[in-house]
XYZ file of C-alpha atoms in Angstrom:
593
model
C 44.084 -29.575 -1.399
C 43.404 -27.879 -4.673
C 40.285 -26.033 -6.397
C 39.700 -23.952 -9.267
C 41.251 -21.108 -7.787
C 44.726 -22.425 -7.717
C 48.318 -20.726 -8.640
C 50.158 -21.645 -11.289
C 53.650 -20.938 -12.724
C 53.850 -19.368 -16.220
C 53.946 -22.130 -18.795
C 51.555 -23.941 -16.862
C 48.454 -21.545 -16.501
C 47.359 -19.293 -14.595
C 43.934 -19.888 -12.567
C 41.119 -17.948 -12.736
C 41.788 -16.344 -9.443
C 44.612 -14.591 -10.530
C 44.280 -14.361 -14.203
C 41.376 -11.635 -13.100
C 42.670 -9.215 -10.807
C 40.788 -6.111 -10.647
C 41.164 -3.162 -7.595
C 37.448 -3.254 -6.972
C 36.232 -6.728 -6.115
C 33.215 -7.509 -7.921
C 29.791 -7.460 -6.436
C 28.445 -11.156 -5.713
C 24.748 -12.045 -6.967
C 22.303 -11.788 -4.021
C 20.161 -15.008 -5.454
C 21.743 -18.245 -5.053
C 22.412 -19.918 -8.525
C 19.927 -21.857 -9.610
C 17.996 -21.809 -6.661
C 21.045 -24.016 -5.378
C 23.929 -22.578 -4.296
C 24.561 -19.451 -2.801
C 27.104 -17.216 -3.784
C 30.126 -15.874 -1.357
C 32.132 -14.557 -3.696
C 33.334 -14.241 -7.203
C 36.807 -15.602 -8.086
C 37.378 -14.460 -11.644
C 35.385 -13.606 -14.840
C 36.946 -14.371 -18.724
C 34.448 -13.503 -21.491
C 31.415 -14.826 -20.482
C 32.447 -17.277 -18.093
C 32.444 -16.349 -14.145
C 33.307 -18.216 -11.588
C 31.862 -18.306 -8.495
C 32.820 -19.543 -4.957
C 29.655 -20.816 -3.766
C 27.748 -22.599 -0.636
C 26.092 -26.172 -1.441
C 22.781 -27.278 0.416
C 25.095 -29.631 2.061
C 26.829 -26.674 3.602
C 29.856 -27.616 1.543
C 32.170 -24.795 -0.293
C 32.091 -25.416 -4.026
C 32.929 -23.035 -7.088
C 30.557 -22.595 -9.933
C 31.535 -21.739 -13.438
C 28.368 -19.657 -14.953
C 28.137 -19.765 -18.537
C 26.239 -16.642 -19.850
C 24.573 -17.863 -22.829
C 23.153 -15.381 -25.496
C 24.097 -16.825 -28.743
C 23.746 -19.966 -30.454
C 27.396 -19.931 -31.127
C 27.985 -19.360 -26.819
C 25.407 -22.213 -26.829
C 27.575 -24.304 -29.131
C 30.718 -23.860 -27.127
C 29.400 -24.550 -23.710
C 27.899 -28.327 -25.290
C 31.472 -28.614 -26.854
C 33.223 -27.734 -23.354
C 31.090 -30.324 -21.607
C 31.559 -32.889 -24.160
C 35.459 -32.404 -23.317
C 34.324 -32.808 -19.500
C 32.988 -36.126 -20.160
C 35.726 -37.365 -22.171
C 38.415 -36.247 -19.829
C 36.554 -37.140 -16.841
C 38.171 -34.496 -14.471
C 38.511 -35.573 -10.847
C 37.114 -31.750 -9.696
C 33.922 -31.715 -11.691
C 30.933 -33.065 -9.698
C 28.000 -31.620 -12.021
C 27.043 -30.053 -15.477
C 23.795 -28.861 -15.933
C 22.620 -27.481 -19.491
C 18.934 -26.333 -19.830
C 17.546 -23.025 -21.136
C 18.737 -20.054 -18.703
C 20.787 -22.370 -16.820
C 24.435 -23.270 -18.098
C 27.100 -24.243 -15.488
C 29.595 -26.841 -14.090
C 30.446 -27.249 -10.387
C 33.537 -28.096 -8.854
C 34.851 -29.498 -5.618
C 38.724 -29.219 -4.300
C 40.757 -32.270 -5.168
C 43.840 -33.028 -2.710
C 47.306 -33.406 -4.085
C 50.234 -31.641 -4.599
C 50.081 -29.145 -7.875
C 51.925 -30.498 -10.865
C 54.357 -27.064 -10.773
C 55.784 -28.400 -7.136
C 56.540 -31.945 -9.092
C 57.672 -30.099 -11.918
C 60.248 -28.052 -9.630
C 61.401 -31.094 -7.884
C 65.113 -32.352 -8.851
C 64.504 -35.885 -9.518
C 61.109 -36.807 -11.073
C 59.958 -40.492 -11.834
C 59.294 -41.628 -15.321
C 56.261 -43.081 -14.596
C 54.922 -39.769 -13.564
C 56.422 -37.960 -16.624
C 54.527 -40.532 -18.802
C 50.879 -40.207 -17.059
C 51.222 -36.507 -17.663
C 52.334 -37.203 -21.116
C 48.873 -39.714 -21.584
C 46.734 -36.850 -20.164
C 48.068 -34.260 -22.501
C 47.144 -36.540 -25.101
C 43.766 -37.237 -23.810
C 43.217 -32.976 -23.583
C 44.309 -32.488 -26.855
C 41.896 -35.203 -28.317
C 39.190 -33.074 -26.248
C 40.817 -29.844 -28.009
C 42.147 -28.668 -24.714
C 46.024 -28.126 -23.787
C 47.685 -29.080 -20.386
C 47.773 -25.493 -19.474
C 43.737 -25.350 -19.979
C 44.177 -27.589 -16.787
C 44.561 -27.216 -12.660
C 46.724 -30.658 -12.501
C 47.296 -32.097 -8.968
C 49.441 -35.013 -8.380
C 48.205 -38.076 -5.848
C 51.435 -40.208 -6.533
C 52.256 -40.619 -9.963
C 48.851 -40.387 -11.098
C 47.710 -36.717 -12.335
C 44.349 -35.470 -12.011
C 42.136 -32.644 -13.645
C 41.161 -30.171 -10.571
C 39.729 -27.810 -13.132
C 39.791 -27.269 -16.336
C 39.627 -23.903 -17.715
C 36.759 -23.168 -21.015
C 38.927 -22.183 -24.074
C 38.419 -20.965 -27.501
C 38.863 -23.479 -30.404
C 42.718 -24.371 -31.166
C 44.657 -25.941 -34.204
C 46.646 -29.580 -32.864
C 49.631 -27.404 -33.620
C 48.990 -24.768 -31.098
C 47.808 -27.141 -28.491
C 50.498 -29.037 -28.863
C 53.053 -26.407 -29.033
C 51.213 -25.424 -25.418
C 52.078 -28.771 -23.933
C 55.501 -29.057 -24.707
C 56.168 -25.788 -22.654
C 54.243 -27.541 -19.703
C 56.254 -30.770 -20.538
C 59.863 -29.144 -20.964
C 59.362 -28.220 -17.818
C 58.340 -31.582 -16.015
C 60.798 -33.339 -17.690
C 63.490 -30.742 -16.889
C 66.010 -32.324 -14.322
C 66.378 -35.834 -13.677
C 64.269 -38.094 -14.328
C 64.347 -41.558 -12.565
C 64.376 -44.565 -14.928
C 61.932 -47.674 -14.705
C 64.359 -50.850 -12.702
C 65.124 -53.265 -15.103
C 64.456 -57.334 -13.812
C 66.940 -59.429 -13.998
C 66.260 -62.824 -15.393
C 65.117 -65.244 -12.680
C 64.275 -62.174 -10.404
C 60.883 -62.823 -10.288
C 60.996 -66.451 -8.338
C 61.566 -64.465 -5.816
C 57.987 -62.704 -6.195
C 56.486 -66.090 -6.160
C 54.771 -65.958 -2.833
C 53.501 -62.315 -3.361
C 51.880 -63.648 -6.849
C 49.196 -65.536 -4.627
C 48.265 -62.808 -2.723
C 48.444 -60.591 -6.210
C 46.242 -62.649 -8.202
C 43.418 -63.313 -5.252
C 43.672 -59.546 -4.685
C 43.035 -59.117 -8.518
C 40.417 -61.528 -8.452
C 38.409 -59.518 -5.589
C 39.640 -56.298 -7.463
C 37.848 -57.810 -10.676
C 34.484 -58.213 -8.908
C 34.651 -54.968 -7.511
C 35.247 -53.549 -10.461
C 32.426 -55.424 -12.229
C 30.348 -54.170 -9.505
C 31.160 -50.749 -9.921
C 31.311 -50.856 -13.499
C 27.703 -52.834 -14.279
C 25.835 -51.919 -11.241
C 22.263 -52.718 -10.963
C 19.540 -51.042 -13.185
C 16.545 -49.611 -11.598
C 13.463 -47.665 -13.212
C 13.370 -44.496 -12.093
C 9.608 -43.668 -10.870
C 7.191 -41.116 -11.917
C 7.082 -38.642 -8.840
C 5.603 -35.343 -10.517
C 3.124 -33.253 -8.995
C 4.017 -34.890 -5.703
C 5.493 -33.259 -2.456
C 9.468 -32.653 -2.855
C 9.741 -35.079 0.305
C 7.670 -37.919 -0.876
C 9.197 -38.114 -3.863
C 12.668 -37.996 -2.937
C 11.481 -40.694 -0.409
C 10.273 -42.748 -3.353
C 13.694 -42.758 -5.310
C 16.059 -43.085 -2.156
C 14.529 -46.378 -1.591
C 15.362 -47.911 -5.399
C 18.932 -46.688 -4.708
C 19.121 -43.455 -6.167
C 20.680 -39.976 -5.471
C 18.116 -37.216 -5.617
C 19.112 -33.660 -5.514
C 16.922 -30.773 -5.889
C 16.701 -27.879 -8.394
C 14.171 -25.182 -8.007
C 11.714 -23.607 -10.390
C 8.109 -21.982 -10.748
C 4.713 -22.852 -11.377
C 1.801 -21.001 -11.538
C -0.528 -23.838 -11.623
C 0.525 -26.407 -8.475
C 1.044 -26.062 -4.939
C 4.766 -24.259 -3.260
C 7.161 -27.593 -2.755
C 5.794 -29.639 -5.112
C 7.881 -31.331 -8.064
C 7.397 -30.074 -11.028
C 9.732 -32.361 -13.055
C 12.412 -34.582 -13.371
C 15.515 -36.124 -14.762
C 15.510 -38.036 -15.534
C 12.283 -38.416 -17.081
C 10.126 -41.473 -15.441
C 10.531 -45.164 -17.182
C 14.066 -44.398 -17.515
C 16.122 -47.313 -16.626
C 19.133 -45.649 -14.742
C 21.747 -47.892 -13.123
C 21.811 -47.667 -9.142
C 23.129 -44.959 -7.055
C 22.797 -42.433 -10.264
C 21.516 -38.905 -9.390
C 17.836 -37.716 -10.020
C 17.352 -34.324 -10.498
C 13.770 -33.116 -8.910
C 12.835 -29.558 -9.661
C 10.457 -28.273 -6.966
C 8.048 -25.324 -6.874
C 9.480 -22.630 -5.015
C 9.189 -19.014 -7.205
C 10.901 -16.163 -6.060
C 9.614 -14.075 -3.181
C 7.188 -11.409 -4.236
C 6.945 -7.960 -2.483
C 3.801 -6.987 -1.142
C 2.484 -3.702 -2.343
C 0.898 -0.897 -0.241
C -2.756 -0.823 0.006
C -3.205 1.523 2.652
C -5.485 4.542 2.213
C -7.219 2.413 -0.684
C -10.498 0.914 -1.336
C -11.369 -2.360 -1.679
C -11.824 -2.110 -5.223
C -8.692 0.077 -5.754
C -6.385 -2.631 -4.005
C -7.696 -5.230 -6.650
C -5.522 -3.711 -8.784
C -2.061 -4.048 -7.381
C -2.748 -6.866 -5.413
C -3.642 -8.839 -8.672
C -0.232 -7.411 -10.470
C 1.546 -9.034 -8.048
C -0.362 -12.400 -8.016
C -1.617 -11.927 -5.136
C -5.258 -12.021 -3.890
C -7.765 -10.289 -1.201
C -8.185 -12.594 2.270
C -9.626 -11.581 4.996
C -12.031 -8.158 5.440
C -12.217 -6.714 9.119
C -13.853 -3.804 9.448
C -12.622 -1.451 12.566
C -13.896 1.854 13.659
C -11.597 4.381 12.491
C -12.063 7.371 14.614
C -8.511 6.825 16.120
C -6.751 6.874 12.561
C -9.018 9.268 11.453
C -9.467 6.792 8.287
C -12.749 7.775 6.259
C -15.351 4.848 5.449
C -14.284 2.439 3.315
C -10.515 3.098 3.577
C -8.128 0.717 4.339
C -6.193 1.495 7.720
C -3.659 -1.492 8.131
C -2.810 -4.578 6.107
C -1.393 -8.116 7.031
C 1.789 -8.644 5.509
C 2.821 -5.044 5.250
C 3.670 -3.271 2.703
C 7.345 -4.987 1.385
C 7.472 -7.790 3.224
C 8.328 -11.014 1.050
C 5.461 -13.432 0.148
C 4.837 -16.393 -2.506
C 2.454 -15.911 -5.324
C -1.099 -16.225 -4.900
C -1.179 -15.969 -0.974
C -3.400 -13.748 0.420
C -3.310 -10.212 2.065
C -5.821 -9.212 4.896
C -7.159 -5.781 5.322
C -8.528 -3.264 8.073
C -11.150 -1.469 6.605
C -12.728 2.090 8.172
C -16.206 1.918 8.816
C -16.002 5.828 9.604
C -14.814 8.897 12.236
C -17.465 8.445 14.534
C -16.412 11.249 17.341
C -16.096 14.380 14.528
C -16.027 17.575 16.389
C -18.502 20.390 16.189
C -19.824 23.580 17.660
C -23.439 25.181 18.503
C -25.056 28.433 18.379
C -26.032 30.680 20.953
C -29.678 29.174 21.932
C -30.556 31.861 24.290
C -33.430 33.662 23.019
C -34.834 30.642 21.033
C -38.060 28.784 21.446
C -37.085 25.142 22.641
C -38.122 23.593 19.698
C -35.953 25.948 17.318
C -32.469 25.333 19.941
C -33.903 21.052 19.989
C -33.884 22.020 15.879
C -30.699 23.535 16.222
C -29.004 20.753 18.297
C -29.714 18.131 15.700
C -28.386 19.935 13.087
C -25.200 20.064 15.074
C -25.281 16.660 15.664
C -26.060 17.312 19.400
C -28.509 15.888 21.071
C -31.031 17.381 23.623
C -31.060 15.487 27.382
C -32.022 17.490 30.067
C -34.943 20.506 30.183
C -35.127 22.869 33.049
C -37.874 25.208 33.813
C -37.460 28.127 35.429
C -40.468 30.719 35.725
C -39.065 34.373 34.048
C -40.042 37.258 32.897
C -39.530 35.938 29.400
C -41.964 34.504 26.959
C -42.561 31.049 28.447
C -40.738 28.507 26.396
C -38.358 30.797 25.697
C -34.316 29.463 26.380
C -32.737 31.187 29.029
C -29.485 29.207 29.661
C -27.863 26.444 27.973
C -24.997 23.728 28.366
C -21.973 23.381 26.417
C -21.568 27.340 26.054
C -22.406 28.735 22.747
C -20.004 28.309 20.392
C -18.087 25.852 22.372
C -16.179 22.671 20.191
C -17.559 19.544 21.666
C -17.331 16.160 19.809
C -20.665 14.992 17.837
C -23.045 13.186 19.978
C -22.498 15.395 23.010
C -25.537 15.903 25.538
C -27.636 19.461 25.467
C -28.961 21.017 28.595
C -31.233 24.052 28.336
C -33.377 25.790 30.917
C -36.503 27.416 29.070
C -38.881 30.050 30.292
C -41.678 29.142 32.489
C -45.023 31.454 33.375
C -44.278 33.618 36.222
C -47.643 33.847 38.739
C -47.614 35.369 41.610
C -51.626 34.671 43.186
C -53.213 38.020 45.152
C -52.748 38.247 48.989
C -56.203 39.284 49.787
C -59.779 39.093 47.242
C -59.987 42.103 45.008
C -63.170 43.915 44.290
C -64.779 43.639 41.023
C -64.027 47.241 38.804
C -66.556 49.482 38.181
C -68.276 49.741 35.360
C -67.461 53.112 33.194
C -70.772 55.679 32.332
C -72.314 55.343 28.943
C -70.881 57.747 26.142
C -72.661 60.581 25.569
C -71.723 62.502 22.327
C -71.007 66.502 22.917
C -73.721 68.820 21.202
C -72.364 70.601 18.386
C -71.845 74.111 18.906
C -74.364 77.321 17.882
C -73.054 79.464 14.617
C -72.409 83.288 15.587
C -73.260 85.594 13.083
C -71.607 89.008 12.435
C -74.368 92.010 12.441
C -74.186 93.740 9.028
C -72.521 97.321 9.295
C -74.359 98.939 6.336
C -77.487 98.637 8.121
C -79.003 100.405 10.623
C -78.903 98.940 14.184
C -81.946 96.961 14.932
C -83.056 96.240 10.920
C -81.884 92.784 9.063
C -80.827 92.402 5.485
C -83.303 91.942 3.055
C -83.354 88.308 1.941
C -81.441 87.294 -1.165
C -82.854 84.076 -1.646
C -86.510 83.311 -2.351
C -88.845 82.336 0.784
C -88.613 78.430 1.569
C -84.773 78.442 -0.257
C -81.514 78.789 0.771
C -78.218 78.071 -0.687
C -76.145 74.960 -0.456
C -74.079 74.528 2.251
C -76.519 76.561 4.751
C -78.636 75.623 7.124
C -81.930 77.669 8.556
C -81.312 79.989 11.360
C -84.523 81.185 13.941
C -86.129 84.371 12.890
C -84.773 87.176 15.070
C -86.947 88.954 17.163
C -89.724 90.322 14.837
C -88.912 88.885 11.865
C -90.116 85.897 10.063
C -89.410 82.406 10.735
C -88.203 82.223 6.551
C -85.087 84.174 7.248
C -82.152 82.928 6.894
C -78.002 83.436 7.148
C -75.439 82.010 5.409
C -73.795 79.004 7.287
C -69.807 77.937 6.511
C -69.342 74.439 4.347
C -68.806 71.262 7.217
C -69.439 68.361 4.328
C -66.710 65.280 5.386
C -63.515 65.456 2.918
C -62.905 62.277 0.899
C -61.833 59.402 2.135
C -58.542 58.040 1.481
C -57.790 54.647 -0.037
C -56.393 51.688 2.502
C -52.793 50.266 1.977
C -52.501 47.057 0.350
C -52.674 44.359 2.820
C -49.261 42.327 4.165
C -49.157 39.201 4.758
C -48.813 37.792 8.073
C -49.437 34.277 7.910
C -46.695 32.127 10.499
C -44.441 29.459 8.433
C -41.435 27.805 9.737
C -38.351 28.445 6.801
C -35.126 27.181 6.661
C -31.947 29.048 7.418
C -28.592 27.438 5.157
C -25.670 29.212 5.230
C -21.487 28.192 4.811
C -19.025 30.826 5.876
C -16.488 31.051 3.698
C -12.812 29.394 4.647
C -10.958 32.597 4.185
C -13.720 34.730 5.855
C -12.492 38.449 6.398
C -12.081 39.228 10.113
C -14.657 40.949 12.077
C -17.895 39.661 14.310
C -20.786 38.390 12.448
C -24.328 37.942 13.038
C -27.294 36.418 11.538
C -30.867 38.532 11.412
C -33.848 37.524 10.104
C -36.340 39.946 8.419
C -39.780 39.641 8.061
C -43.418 40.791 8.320
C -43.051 41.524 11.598
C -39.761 43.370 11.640
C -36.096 42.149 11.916
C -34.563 39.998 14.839
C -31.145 38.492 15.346
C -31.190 34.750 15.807
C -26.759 34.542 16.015
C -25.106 37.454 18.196
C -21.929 38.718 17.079
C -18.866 36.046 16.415
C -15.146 36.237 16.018
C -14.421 35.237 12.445
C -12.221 32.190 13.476
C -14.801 30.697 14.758
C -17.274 30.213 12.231
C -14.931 30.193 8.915
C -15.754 27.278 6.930
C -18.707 26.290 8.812
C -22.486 25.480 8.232
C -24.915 27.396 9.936
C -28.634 25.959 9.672
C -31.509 26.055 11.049
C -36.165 26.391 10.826
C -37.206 29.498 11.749
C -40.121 30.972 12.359
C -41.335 33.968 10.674
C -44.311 35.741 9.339
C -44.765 36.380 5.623
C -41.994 36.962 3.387
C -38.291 36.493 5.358
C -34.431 36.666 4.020
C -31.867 36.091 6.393
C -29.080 39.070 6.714
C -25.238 37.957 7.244
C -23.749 41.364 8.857
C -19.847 42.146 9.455
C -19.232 44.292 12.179
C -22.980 45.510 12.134
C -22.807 46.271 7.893
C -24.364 44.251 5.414
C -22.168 41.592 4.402
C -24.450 38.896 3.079
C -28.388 37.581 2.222
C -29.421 34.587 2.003
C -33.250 33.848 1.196
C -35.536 32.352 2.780
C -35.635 28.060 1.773
């Protein structure tokens, strides 16, 4: 059995298998050829002509000579090389297809034995010399040479296994091409036709019978084969591949399919035909269906995306949004509105417009987060607190202290412990502590009314210039006396006008009041973010207002609170600003919101 890929002796041409050797064997096509026939291998490749050792739907091995066509003048040559097919008729050529992006012939293995094993044989028939001789001639009316040819022998009668594209040629070079082939073949001896004598064929009387009803039933046959029945071929567009080939089997006709793409109709449907419908095709011809099957598309990756972000590549790839799910996507840790998972995945294969299903996030529900020290706090401000932590406050526990009732003694997680958002709160606030008497106390007594001192007597010094028992004389007329005295009692025979200088005791002036501060209680709002690369150290948070400064955070490790929010309402009096301090300095103030 012979193909394509046949050897040849010099003289009678090489084929392609072997007029192409290279070290590196070429690398096949990974899409079959024209949607048809899948590629093995590749058996040789002359200008722009490769040929290809292919797979058939059938599961048949075929070759495949693909014509690259760039050019109108490649164009021209590859309509000239299949008008030569038609006029030689080769027994190895079971298709030609010509159509835009599509330019090949296919070929199946003929059995025989290669004309270079009849050639080398030592006695050769005439009759075979001569049907080589009438094929030349047919190949050079077809501008081809018998070396342009794979010839097998069945018999006497040669046949065209493959014939080989070549360039244009003069008759004189063709022909000077098949006399080399023919010098060879008729090389040797070469058996004459018998000569009959006269009266020989009375003897071939009997056999004429059987000869001539043979030829008779030979004659229908061939009438038969050579006018067969005409059919119309039906219109079977825009139907389903099987249908339609359904459709055609049934008038008598060969379908085969091609395949090709469609934007507009449905995957496996028939886009045309040849064919075209009304034809009138004689019976047991071959209709060619092309059916809607485009090439696989890859599916992009969505992940991570939006909805309205993967609109975008999904439509680039002619593909389109199905199905929304939305998931919780604590577990992936996926934000809102970000797609976790898709269905295909990213690069699987997929036809044009089908549609891609998405998991979207609808959030990270279980975040993690921390709380301040409570203790200290009035329950409301640690509830207050809680909730800005994203805690939430369950269980209250009174406990009578020493403390100012309401006041948090205790609380559960510890301070600054990470717990995940939504975590329960358990405090245990101040309560009154009473303790009621043993045994009825007696009322206390009442205190004696005030009674203001009496102010004390002036001594005055006796004058030493006068005698003993004699007063000054008076300085100051009778019934006056100088300011900032007061009247003394006459001494013991004197007169009730005299009087003695008394010291000043007049009230200094009074001195002005400070400005008044105000007091009045408001509830603020502590905001504060510690900064991501916070020095290290212990902080603490203070508050400072009318009535002096309090802490409200104890001391904390850096670590701890870098990058975090701190909030809060306080209460304070008057005028407040918050005081961040590092290691007990001054680090930061925030004011009062």
């Amino acid at each position: 059995m012979t193909g394509p890929d046949s050897s040849k002796p010099a003289g009678q041409g090489a084929a392609p298998a072997s007029s192409q050797s290279s070290q590196t064997p070429p690398t096949p096509p990974t899409q079959p050829i024209d949607g048809k026939y899948q590629v093995l291998r590749e058996v040789s490749r002359t200008g722009n002509v490769t040929l290809y050792e292919v797979r058939a739907a059938e599961g048949v091995t075929r070759q495949v000579a693909w014509f690259e066509v760039q050019t109108p003048a490649e164009r021209q040559n590859f309509h000239a090389y299949r008008t030569a097919l038609r006029s030689v008729a080769p027994a190895g050529l079971t298709d030609v297809v010509a159509r835009p992006g599509a330019y090949y012939a296919v070929w199946q293995p003929v059995s025989g034995t290669p004309l270079a094993e009849a050639a080398a044989q030592p006695t050769k028939r005439q009759e075979m010399v001569e049907a080589v001789e009438a094929l030349g001639t047919r190949l050079a009316d077809a501008g081809f040479a018998l070396s342009d040819a794979d010839i097998v022998m069945q018999g006497d009668m040669p046949l065209v296994a493959y014939l080989r594209p070549a360039a244009p040629r003069t008759p004189e070079e063709i022909a000077a091409l098949n006399a080399g082939v023919l010098g060879g073949l008729r090389g040797g001896k070469v058996r004459r036709k018998r000569e009959r004598r006269p009266g020989a064929w009375l003897t071939f009387v009997p056999g004429l019978f059987f000869l001539s009803g043979a030829g008779w039933l030979g004659a229908q046959a061939a009438q038969i084969y050579l006018n067969p029945p005409v059919g119309e071929v039906s219109s079977v567009t825009s139907q389903p591949a099987a249908e339609a080939a359904r459709a055609l089997t049934k008038k008598g006709f060969r379908v085969e399919y091609a395949y090709g793409e469609s934007g507009t109709l449905p995957i496996g449907i028939v886009i045309r035909q040849e064919p075209e419908a009304g034809t009138s095709l004689p019976v047991g011809r071959q209709v060619i269906l092309t059916v809607n099957k485009p090439a696989p598309l890859v599916v992009p990756k969505v992940e991570d995306m939006t909805l309205a972000q993967a609109a975008g590549p999904l439509g680039d790839n002619a593909l389109k949004l199905g199905k929304v799910i939305r998931v919780d996507g604590t577990l992936t840790r996926t934000p809102e509105g970000r797609i976790i998972a898709q269905i295909p995945p990213a690069g699987a294969s997929t036809q044009r417009s089908q549609p891609v299903q998405v998991l979207v996030s609808t959030g990270v529900r279980s975040e993690e987060t921390f709380i301040i020290d409570l203790r200290g706090l009035t329950f409301e401000q640690a509830r207050d607190w809680a909730r800005a932590a994203g805690l939430v406050v369950t269980e209250v526990t009174r406990e009578p202290s020493d403390k100012t009732e309401n006041t948090v003694l205790s609380q559960e997680p510890a301070p600054f412990a990470t717990v995940p958002v939504g975590s329960p709160v358990k405090l245990v606030v101040a309560s009154v502590k009473y303790t009621p008497p043993s045994v009825p106390t007696e009322p206390l007594p009442i205190p004696p009314p005030y009674v203001p001192p009496p102010p004390p007597e002036p001594i005055t010094a006796p004058d030493q210039t006068q005698p003993p028992g004699t007063q000054p004389p008076a300085t100051q007329p009778s019934g006056s006396q100088p300011a900032g005295t007061q009247p003394t009692p006459a001494a013991p025979g004197g007169s009730a006008t005299d009087t003695a200088p008394q010291p000043d005791t007049a009230a200094p002036p009074a001195t002005p009041a400070p400005p008044a501060v105000d007091t009045t209680p408001r509830q603020v709002n502590l905001r504060y973010t510690f900064g991501t690369e916070l020095p290290g150290g212990t902080y603490s948070i203070t508050v400072q207002d009318a009535s002096g400064e309090r802490e409200i955070m104890p001391g904390v490790p850096a670590a701890q609170v870098a990058g975090r929010l701190a909030q809060a309402p306080i209460q304070v009096q008057g005028n407040a600003v918050f005081i961040i301090r590092r290691d007990g300095a001054e680090y930061a103030r925030v004011p009062a919101q």
